[in-house]
Coordinates of C-alpha atoms in Angstrom, one line a residue:
Chain A
X1 CA 32.6 -11.1 -8.5
X2 CA 30.4 -12.2 -11.4
X3 CA 27.3 -10.2 -12.6
X4 CA 25.2 -13.3 -11.6
X5 CA 26.5 -13.6 -7.9
X6 CA 26.5 -9.7 -7.5
X7 CA 22.9 -9.7 -8.7
X8 CA 22.1 -12.6 -6.3
X9 CA 23.7 -10.7 -3.4
X10 CA 22.0 -7.6 -4.0
X11 CA 18.5 -9.2 -4.3
X12 CA 19.3 -11.1 -1.0
X13 CA 20.1 -7.8 0.7
X14 CA 16.8 -6.2 -0.5
X15 CA 14.9 -9.2 0.8
X16 CA 16.6 -8.9 4.2
X17 CA 15.7 -5.2 4.5
X18 CA 12.0 -6.1 3.6
X19 CA 11.2 -3.0 1.7
X20 CA 13.3 -0.6 3.6
X21 CA 16.1 1.5 2.1
X22 CA 19.5 0.0 1.5
X23 CA 22.3 2.4 1.5
X24 CA 24.8 2.4 -1.4
X25 CA 27.6 2.1 1.1
X26 CA 26.1 -1.0 2.6
X27 CA 25.8 -2.6 -0.8
X28 CA 29.3 -1.7 -1.8
X29 CA 30.8 -3.1 1.3
X30 CA 28.9 -6.4 1.0
X31 CA 29.9 -6.8 -2.6
X32 CA 33.4 -5.4 -2.1
X33 CA 33.0 -3.0 -5.1
X34 CA 32.9 0.7 -5.7
X35 CA 29.7 2.7 -5.4
X36 CA 29.8 3.3 -9.1
X37 CA 29.9 -0.5 -9.7
X38 CA 26.8 -0.8 -7.3
X39 CA 25.0 1.8 -9.5
X40 CA 25.7 -0.4 -12.5
X41 CA 24.4 -3.5 -10.8
X42 CA 21.2 -1.5 -9.9
X43 CA 20.8 -0.5 -13.5
X44 CA 21.3 -4.0 -14.5
X45 CA 18.5 -5.2 -12.2
X46 CA 16.2 -2.3 -13.6
X47 CA 16.8 -3.6 -17.1
X48 CA 15.6 -7.0 -15.9
X49 CA 12.4 -5.4 -14.8
X50 CA 13.0 -4.7 -11.1
X51 CA 11.6 -1.4 -10.0
X52 CA 14.2 0.2 -7.7
X53 CA 13.7 3.6 -6.2
X54 CA 16.9 5.7 -5.5
X55 CA 16.7 8.4 -2.9
X56 CA 19.8 10.6 -2.3
X57 CA 21.1 10.2 1.2
X58 CA 18.8 7.1 1.9
X59 CA 19.9 4.7 -0.8
X60 CA 17.9 2.2 -2.8
X61 CA 14.5 0.6 -2.2
X62 CA 13.1 -2.4 -4.0
X63 CA 9.6 -1.4 -5.0
X64 CA 8.6 -4.4 -7.1
X65 CA 10.1 -7.5 -8.8
X66 CA 9.2 -8.8 -12.2
X67 CA 7.8 -12.2 -12.8
X68 CA 11.0 -13.2 -14.5
X69 CA 12.2 -16.8 -14.1
X70 CA 15.6 -15.9 -12.7
X71 CA 17.4 -18.9 -10.9
X72 CA 17.9 -16.7 -7.8
X73 CA 14.2 -16.0 -7.6
X74 CA 13.1 -19.5 -8.1
X75 CA 15.7 -21.0 -5.7
X76 CA 14.2 -18.9 -2.7
X77 CA 12.7 -21.5 -0.4
X78 CA 13.1 -24.2 -3.0
X79 CA 13.4 -27.3 -0.9
X80 CA 14.3 -29.9 -3.4
X81 CA 16.8 -32.7 -3.0
X82 CA 17.9 -32.9 -6.6
X83 CA 15.8 -30.9 -9.1
X84 CA 16.7 -27.3 -9.6
X85 CA 19.7 -27.1 -7.4
X86 CA 21.2 -25.7 -10.4
X87 CA 19.2 -23.6 -12.9
X88 CA 20.3 -22.0 -16.2
X89 CA 18.1 -19.2 -17.4
X90 CA 18.1 -17.9 -20.9
X91 CA 16.2 -14.7 -21.8
X92 CA 15.9 -16.3 -25.3
X93 CA 17.2 -19.5 -26.8
X94 CA 16.5 -22.0 -29.5
X95 CA 15.0 -24.7 -27.4
X96 CA 15.6 -25.6 -23.8
X97 CA 15.7 -29.3 -24.8
X98 CA 18.6 -28.5 -27.1
X99 CA 20.4 -26.6 -24.4
X100 CA 19.9 -29.3 -21.8
X101 CA 21.0 -31.9 -24.2
X102 CA 24.3 -30.0 -24.9
X103 CA 24.8 -29.5 -21.2
X104 CA 24.1 -33.2 -20.6
X105 CA 26.6 -34.1 -23.2
X106 CA 29.2 -32.0 -21.4
X107 CA 28.6 -33.7 -18.1
X108 CA 26.1 -31.5 -16.3
X109 CA 24.7 -32.7 -13.0
X110 CA 21.5 -34.5 -12.6
X111 CA 18.7 -32.2 -11.6
X112 CA 19.9 -29.3 -13.8
X113 CA 16.9 -27.2 -15.1
X114 CA 17.2 -25.1 -18.1
X115 CA 14.6 -22.3 -18.5
X116 CA 14.0 -19.8 -21.2
X117 CA 11.8 -16.8 -21.3
X118 CA 11.4 -17.3 -25.1
X119 CA 12.2 -20.0 -27.5
X120 CA 12.8 -19.5 -31.2
X121 CA 12.6 -23.3 -32.0
X122 CA 10.4 -24.7 -29.2
X123 CA 9.9 -28.4 -30.1
X124 CA 6.8 -30.3 -30.6
X125 CA 6.4 -33.9 -31.7
X126 CA 7.7 -34.8 -35.1
X127 CA 9.2 -31.5 -35.8
X128 CA 6.1 -29.5 -35.0
X129 CA 6.7 -26.1 -33.2
X130 CA 5.8 -25.4 -29.6
X131 CA 4.7 -21.7 -29.7
X132 CA 6.9 -19.9 -27.2
X133 CA 6.3 -16.2 -26.8
X134 CA 8.2 -14.2 -24.2
X135 CA 7.1 -13.0 -20.7
X136 CA 4.0 -15.3 -20.3
X137 CA 4.8 -19.0 -20.0
X138 CA 7.1 -21.6 -18.8
X139 CA 9.5 -23.4 -21.1
X140 CA 11.8 -25.7 -19.1
X141 CA 13.9 -28.8 -19.5
X142 CA 15.1 -31.0 -16.6
X143 CA 18.2 -33.2 -16.9
X144 CA 18.0 -36.6 -15.2
X145 CA 20.6 -39.4 -15.1
X146 CA 18.5 -42.4 -13.7
X147 CA 20.1 -45.8 -13.4
X148 CA 17.6 -47.6 -15.5
X149 CA 17.5 -49.4 -18.8
X150 CA 16.7 -47.4 -22.0
X151 CA 13.6 -49.5 -22.4
X152 CA 12.3 -48.1 -19.1
X153 CA 12.9 -44.5 -19.8
X154 CA 9.6 -43.8 -21.6
X155 CA 7.9 -44.1 -18.2
X156 CA 9.4 -40.9 -17.1
X157 CA 7.0 -39.1 -19.5
X158 CA 4.2 -39.8 -17.1
X159 CA 6.3 -38.5 -14.2
X160 CA 6.5 -35.0 -15.7
X161 CA 2.8 -35.1 -16.7
X162 CA 1.8 -35.8 -13.1
X163 CA 4.3 -33.1 -11.7
X164 CA 2.6 -30.5 -13.9
X165 CA -0.9 -31.6 -13.0
X166 CA 0.0 -31.3 -9.3
X167 CA 1.6 -27.8 -9.7
X168 CA -1.5 -26.7 -11.5
X169 CA -3.8 -28.1 -8.8
X170 CA -1.8 -26.5 -6.1
X171 CA -1.3 -23.1 -7.7
X172 CA -4.5 -22.6 -9.6
X173 CA -7.0 -24.9 -7.8
X174 CA -8.0 -26.2 -11.2
X175 CA -8.5 -29.9 -12.2
X176 CA -6.2 -30.7 -15.1
X177 CA -6.6 -33.9 -17.1
X178 CA -4.0 -35.9 -18.9
X179 CA -4.3 -37.0 -22.4
X180 CA -2.3 -40.0 -23.5
X181 CA 0.7 -40.1 -23.7
X182 CA 1.1 -36.9 -21.9
X183 CA -0.6 -33.7 -22.9
X184 CA -2.3 -31.8 -20.1
X185 CA -5.7 -30.3 -20.6
X186 CA -8.1 -28.1 -19.0
X187 CA -11.7 -28.6 -20.3
X188 CA -10.3 -30.5 -23.2
X189 CA -8.0 -27.7 -24.2
X190 CA -4.3 -28.2 -24.2
X191 CA -2.5 -26.3 -21.4
X192 CA 0.9 -28.0 -21.3
X193 CA 2.8 -30.4 -23.6
X194 CA 5.9 -32.5 -23.0
X195 CA 8.6 -33.7 -25.1
X196 CA 11.3 -35.9 -23.7
X197 CA 14.6 -36.9 -25.2
X198 CA 17.0 -39.6 -24.2
X199 CA 20.7 -40.1 -24.8
X200 CA 21.6 -43.7 -24.3
X201 CA 23.9 -46.6 -25.0
X202 CA 22.3 -50.0 -25.8
X203 CA 22.0 -51.0 -22.2
X204 CA 22.4 -47.8 -20.2
X205 CA 20.9 -44.4 -20.1
X206 CA 23.3 -41.5 -20.3
X207 CA 20.7 -38.9 -19.6
X208 CA 17.1 -38.1 -20.2
X209 CA 15.8 -34.6 -20.8
X210 CA 12.3 -33.9 -19.7
X211 CA 11.1 -30.9 -21.7
X212 CA 7.9 -29.2 -20.8
X213 CA 5.9 -26.1 -21.9
X214 CA 3.2 -24.8 -19.7
X215 CA 0.9 -22.1 -21.0
X216 CA 0.6 -19.9 -17.8
X217 CA -0.3 -16.4 -18.8
X218 CA -0.7 -16.5 -22.6
X219 CA -3.8 -14.7 -23.8
X220 CA -6.2 -15.9 -26.4
X221 CA -4.9 -13.6 -29.1
X222 CA -1.4 -15.1 -28.7
X223 CA -2.4 -18.6 -29.9
X224 CA -2.0 -19.0 -33.6
X225 CA -5.2 -19.9 -35.4
X226 CA -3.8 -23.0 -37.2
X227 CA -3.1 -25.0 -34.0
X228 CA -3.7 -28.7 -34.2
X229 CA -5.5 -28.8 -30.9
X230 CA -7.6 -26.2 -29.0
X231 CA -5.3 -24.7 -26.4
X232 CA -5.7 -22.5 -23.3
X233 CA -3.6 -21.1 -20.4
X234 CA -4.1 -20.9 -16.7
X235 CA -4.7 -17.1 -17.0
X236 CA -7.5 -17.8 -19.5
X237 CA -9.1 -20.3 -17.3
X238 CA -8.8 -18.4 -14.1
X239 CA -9.4 -14.9 -15.5
X240 CA -6.2 -13.6 -13.8
X241 CA -2.5 -14.1 -14.3
X242 CA -0.4 -16.6 -12.1
X243 CA 3.1 -16.1 -10.8
X244 CA 5.4 -17.8 -13.1
X245 CA 8.0 -18.0 -10.4
X246 CA 5.7 -19.6 -7.9
X247 CA 4.5 -22.1 -10.4
X248 CA 7.9 -23.1 -11.4
X249 CA 9.0 -23.5 -7.8
X250 CA 5.9 -25.7 -7.2
X251 CA 6.7 -27.7 -10.4
X252 CA 10.2 -28.4 -9.4
X253 CA 9.1 -29.5 -5.9
X254 CA 6.6 -31.9 -7.3
X255 CA 8.9 -33.4 -9.8
X256 CA 11.6 -33.8 -7.1
X257 CA 9.2 -35.7 -4.9
X258 CA 7.9 -37.9 -7.8
X259 CA 11.4 -38.7 -9.0
X260 CA 12.9 -39.6 -5.7
X261 CA 9.8 -41.9 -5.2
X262 CA 10.4 -43.4 -8.8
X263 CA 14.0 -44.3 -8.0
X264 CA 12.9 -46.1 -4.8
X265 CA 9.7 -47.7 -5.7
X266 CA 9.3 -47.7 -9.5
X267 CA 6.5 -46.2 -11.7
X268 CA 3.5 -47.4 -9.7
X269 CA 2.8 -44.2 -7.8
X270 CA 3.2 -42.2 -10.9
X271 CA 0.9 -44.5 -13.0
X272 CA -1.8 -44.4 -10.2
X273 CA -1.7 -40.6 -10.1
X274 CA -1.8 -40.4 -13.9
X275 CA -4.7 -42.8 -14.3
X276 CA -6.7 -40.8 -11.8
X277 CA -6.4 -37.8 -14.0
X278 CA -7.2 -39.6 -17.3
X279 CA -10.9 -39.4 -18.0
X280 CA -10.6 -41.2 -21.4
X281 CA -10.9 -44.6 -20.0
X282 CA -14.0 -46.3 -21.4
X283 CA -14.3 -43.7 -24.2
X284 CA -13.8 -44.2 -28.0
X285 CA -10.7 -42.8 -29.5
X286 CA -9.0 -42.7 -32.8
X287 CA -5.2 -43.2 -32.7
X288 CA -3.2 -42.0 -35.7
X289 CA -0.2 -44.0 -35.8
X290 CA 1.3 -42.6 -38.9
X291 CA 0.9 -45.8 -41.0
X292 CA -2.5 -46.8 -39.7
X293 CA -5.4 -45.5 -37.8
X294 CA -6.8 -47.5 -34.9
X295 CA -10.3 -46.9 -33.5
X296 CA -11.4 -48.4 -30.3
X297 CA -12.2 -47.9 -26.7
X298 CA -9.5 -47.0 -24.1
X299 CA -8.9 -49.6 -21.5
X300 CA -6.1 -48.0 -19.6
X301 CA -2.4 -48.0 -19.3
X302 CA -0.2 -51.1 -19.9
X303 CA 2.7 -52.0 -17.6
X304 CA 5.1 -50.2 -19.8
X305 CA 2.9 -47.2 -20.2
X306 CA 1.5 -48.2 -23.5
X307 CA -2.2 -47.1 -24.2
X308 CA -4.5 -50.2 -24.3
X309 CA -7.2 -49.7 -27.0
X310 CA -9.9 -52.5 -27.5
X311 CA -10.7 -52.4 -31.2
X312 CA -14.0 -53.6 -32.8
X313 CA -12.4 -56.9 -33.8
X314 CA -11.8 -57.7 -30.2
X315 CA -8.2 -57.2 -30.2
X316 CA -6.4 -55.1 -27.5
X317 CA -3.9 -52.9 -29.3
X318 CA -0.9 -51.6 -27.4
X319 CA -0.1 -48.1 -28.7
X320 CA 3.3 -46.9 -28.0
X321 CA 3.4 -43.8 -30.2
X322 CA 0.6 -41.9 -32.1
X323 CA -1.8 -39.0 -31.9
X324 CA -5.0 -39.9 -29.9
X325 CA -8.2 -38.0 -30.3
X326 CA -11.8 -38.6 -28.9
X327 CA -14.3 -39.7 -31.6
Chain B
X1 CA 4.0 -62.7 -57.3
X2 CA 2.5 -65.3 -59.5
X3 CA 4.1 -66.2 -62.8
X4 CA 1.2 -64.8 -64.9
X5 CA 1.3 -61.5 -63.0
X6 CA 5.1 -61.3 -63.5
X7 CA 4.5 -62.0 -67.2
X8 CA 1.8 -59.3 -67.4
X9 CA 4.2 -57.0 -65.5
X10 CA 7.0 -57.6 -68.0
X11 CA 4.7 -57.1 -70.8
X12 CA 3.5 -53.7 -69.4
X13 CA 7.1 -52.6 -68.8
X14 CA 8.3 -53.7 -72.3
X15 CA 5.5 -51.7 -73.9
X16 CA 6.8 -48.4 -72.4
X17 CA 10.0 -46.5 -72.5
X18 CA 10.8 -47.4 -68.9
X19 CA 14.4 -48.8 -68.7
X20 CA 14.4 -49.7 -65.1
X21 CA 11.5 -50.8 -62.8
X22 CA 11.7 -51.7 -59.1
X23 CA 8.9 -52.8 -56.8
X24 CA 9.0 -54.0 -53.2
X25 CA 6.6 -55.3 -50.7
X26 CA 6.9 -57.4 -47.5
X27 CA 7.4 -60.5 -49.4
X28 CA 9.4 -59.9 -52.4
X29 CA 11.4 -57.3 -54.4
X30 CA 11.2 -57.2 -58.3
X31 CA 13.7 -55.4 -60.4
X32 CA 13.3 -55.2 -64.1
X33 CA 16.1 -53.5 -66.1
X34 CA 15.9 -53.1 -69.9
X35 CA 18.6 -52.3 -72.4
X36 CA 18.5 -52.0 -76.1
X37 CA 19.6 -55.6 -76.3
X38 CA 18.4 -57.4 -73.3
X39 CA 16.1 -57.4 -70.4
X40 CA 17.0 -58.5 -66.9
X41 CA 14.3 -59.4 -64.3
X42 CA 15.5 -60.0 -60.8
X43 CA 13.2 -61.2 -58.1
X44 CA 14.5 -61.4 -54.6
X45 CA 12.2 -63.4 -52.2
X46 CA 12.7 -64.9 -48.8
X47 CA 14.5 -68.2 -49.0
X48 CA 11.6 -70.0 -47.6
X49 CA 9.5 -69.1 -50.7
X50 CA 9.8 -71.0 -53.9
X51 CA 11.8 -69.0 -56.5
X52 CA 9.4 -68.4 -59.4
X53 CA 10.8 -69.4 -62.7
X54 CA 9.2 -67.2 -65.4
X55 CA 9.1 -68.4 -69.0
X56 CA 11.2 -66.5 -71.4
X57 CA 9.5 -63.3 -72.4
X58 CA 8.7 -62.7 -76.0
X59 CA 12.0 -61.0 -76.6
X60 CA 15.4 -60.5 -74.9
X61 CA 16.5 -62.4 -71.9
X62 CA 15.2 -62.7 -68.4
X63 CA 17.2 -63.8 -65.5
X64 CA 15.6 -64.6 -62.2
X65 CA 17.6 -65.0 -59.2
X66 CA 17.3 -65.2 -55.5
X67 CA 20.5 -64.7 -53.5
X68 CA 21.9 -67.9 -52.5
X69 CA 21.7 -68.7 -48.8
X70 CA 25.4 -69.2 -48.2
X71 CA 26.4 -66.0 -50.0
X72 CA 24.1 -63.8 -48.0
X73 CA 25.3 -65.2 -44.7
X74 CA 28.8 -64.6 -45.7
X75 CA 28.0 -61.1 -46.7
X76 CA 26.1 -60.4 -43.4
X77 CA 29.2 -61.4 -41.5
X78 CA 31.0 -58.3 -42.8
X79 CA 28.2 -56.1 -41.6
X80 CA 27.2 -55.0 -38.3
X81 CA 23.7 -53.6 -37.2
X82 CA 22.4 -50.6 -35.4
X83 CA 19.7 -51.8 -33.0
X84 CA 16.8 -50.2 -31.2
X85 CA 17.3 -49.7 -27.5
X86 CA 13.5 -49.3 -26.9
X87 CA 10.3 -50.5 -28.2
X88 CA 8.7 -47.8 -30.2
X89 CA 8.2 -46.2 -33.5
X90 CA 11.1 -45.8 -36.0
X91 CA 11.5 -42.5 -37.7
X92 CA 14.0 -41.9 -40.4
X93 CA 13.5 -38.1 -40.5
X94 CA 13.2 -35.4 -37.7
X95 CA 9.9 -34.2 -39.2
X96 CA 7.6 -35.6 -42.0
X97 CA 8.9 -33.0 -44.5
X98 CA 12.5 -33.1 -43.5
X99 CA 15.3 -35.1 -45.3
X100 CA 16.1 -38.5 -43.8
X101 CA 19.0 -38.6 -41.3
X102 CA 20.8 -41.2 -43.3
X103 CA 20.1 -43.0 -46.7
X104 CA 21.5 -46.2 -48.1
X105 CA 25.1 -45.4 -49.0
X106 CA 25.4 -42.5 -46.6
X107 CA 28.6 -42.4 -44.5
X108 CA 27.9 -41.5 -40.9
X109 CA 30.4 -40.4 -38.3
X110 CA 30.6 -41.8 -34.9
X111 CA 28.0 -40.0 -32.7
X112 CA 25.9 -38.9 -35.8
X113 CA 22.2 -39.4 -35.4
X114 CA 20.8 -42.0 -37.9
X115 CA 17.2 -42.2 -36.8
X116 CA 14.7 -41.6 -34.0
X117 CA 12.8 -44.1 -32.1
X118 CA 9.8 -42.7 -30.2
X119 CA 8.0 -44.2 -27.3
X120 CA 5.3 -42.3 -25.5
X121 CA 6.8 -39.0 -26.5
X122 CA 10.2 -40.0 -25.4
X123 CA 12.4 -39.4 -28.5
X124 CA 15.5 -41.3 -28.6
X125 CA 18.1 -40.2 -31.1
X126 CA 19.9 -43.3 -32.3
X127 CA 23.5 -42.5 -33.0
X128 CA 26.1 -44.5 -34.8
X129 CA 28.6 -45.9 -32.3
X130 CA 31.3 -45.9 -35.0
X131 CA 31.9 -44.5 -38.3
X132 CA 30.1 -46.5 -40.9
X133 CA 28.4 -46.8 -44.2
X134 CA 24.7 -47.6 -44.3
X135 CA 24.2 -50.7 -46.4
X136 CA 20.5 -51.3 -45.8
X137 CA 17.7 -49.8 -43.9
X138 CA 15.9 -52.6 -42.4
X139 CA 12.7 -50.8 -41.3
X140 CA 10.1 -48.8 -43.0
X141 CA 9.7 -45.2 -41.9
X142 CA 7.2 -45.0 -39.0
X143 CA 7.2 -48.7 -38.5
X144 CA 6.9 -50.2 -35.0
X145 CA 10.2 -51.7 -33.7
X146 CA 11.0 -54.1 -30.9
X147 CA 13.6 -53.9 -28.3
X148 CA 17.0 -54.9 -29.7
X149 CA 15.7 -55.1 -33.3
X150 CA 18.2 -54.2 -36.0
X151 CA 17.4 -50.9 -37.7
X152 CA 20.3 -50.6 -40.1
X153 CA 22.8 -52.9 -41.7
X154 CA 26.1 -51.0 -41.7
X155 CA 29.6 -51.4 -42.7
X156 CA 32.3 -50.3 -40.2
X157 CA 34.8 -47.9 -41.7

């Protein structure tokens, strides 16, 4: 029996006993291992942050669970069709997008979710870093294999943005806004960022990785001073921490619903939900497109997801890539 | 470029120690090479434009040539292109400070990333589908690209 499945079995046993004692004999017979091996597994769980009381002649009692994003915790009551049926967890990795891409290249199934507690090379746009300290946030990448044209894949960006908004609304009762193309803000401060990557042939998508970083329990002091945008977290906005496990479960649930809807009916539901959460329509923005800066008034989203900006010369610019700021 | 400007440019170059000068804009490409004995000026312009003929400079020799139409077509037949699968922005490097994925003359293996095309934060790593040599980079860094538009001219190896 692998460490992972042994851990899963013990946690399931604890959950069944609902806070009562679980004898060492019971665990060893369920796992089919010696009592000494059971003790090792319990130690293993303690290292992961589980508080387990051991009383001679009575056995073990689960006192508290850590808010660690272990697959077996997230998957409790996770009723999704596709997203998160398989979850890979890394206590620390370079970047969940890199890991998901590697797994995608070696044929991993659609719906695979890669989660890391900490990233050493969290990715932002154009080589910028996504600050990824441990124990506080969610860094996740979802692998999708949609049968769409590569030219349609950028639409999926809006899907993950809406998924995160819905999870924030459900879990924290806050009103997140979206900033084109897909930052998520609370009171004009960035709370989540998305970075998607595609692996494709000329006429077919091999896979898309939806990368997301959500600031859940990060404190003010954990944000570096030189950030390009003001940032916040759910805990800062609420004044108390949120359960990372519950948030992740809610997020996977919403993305699962949005994705199956997308495959059936296309992008219209997502676009509508996104536009409802965008309060920049009608406002003046400056778009830095690397080679030029466009200033104008936001008109909305084009069919392909481009930001429509009406410039002073009366032209509607279709922006497909760039940094947008209110002016 | 107008003849008088070209003359002025040659004059400026010849008054310096510069031995080689190259300039490129959306319309034309000007190369001036100087040696101890001769000067060579090469202007490459789109075929539709009249090829300017400059009068001989005060000293040395000047050659002005545009690639003949037939020759370039034949040359292109040897080459293939790597095209963009999506509408977006073309990036030659992973971040503004980093080295380019590939330069002219680079030999890239099958599956090696040659550039990124971004559309709405979806980054598409464009890979070479076969081992090849980069002959020409057809787009400026950070330029908008259309669906199916050629990004690189390559020679299959």
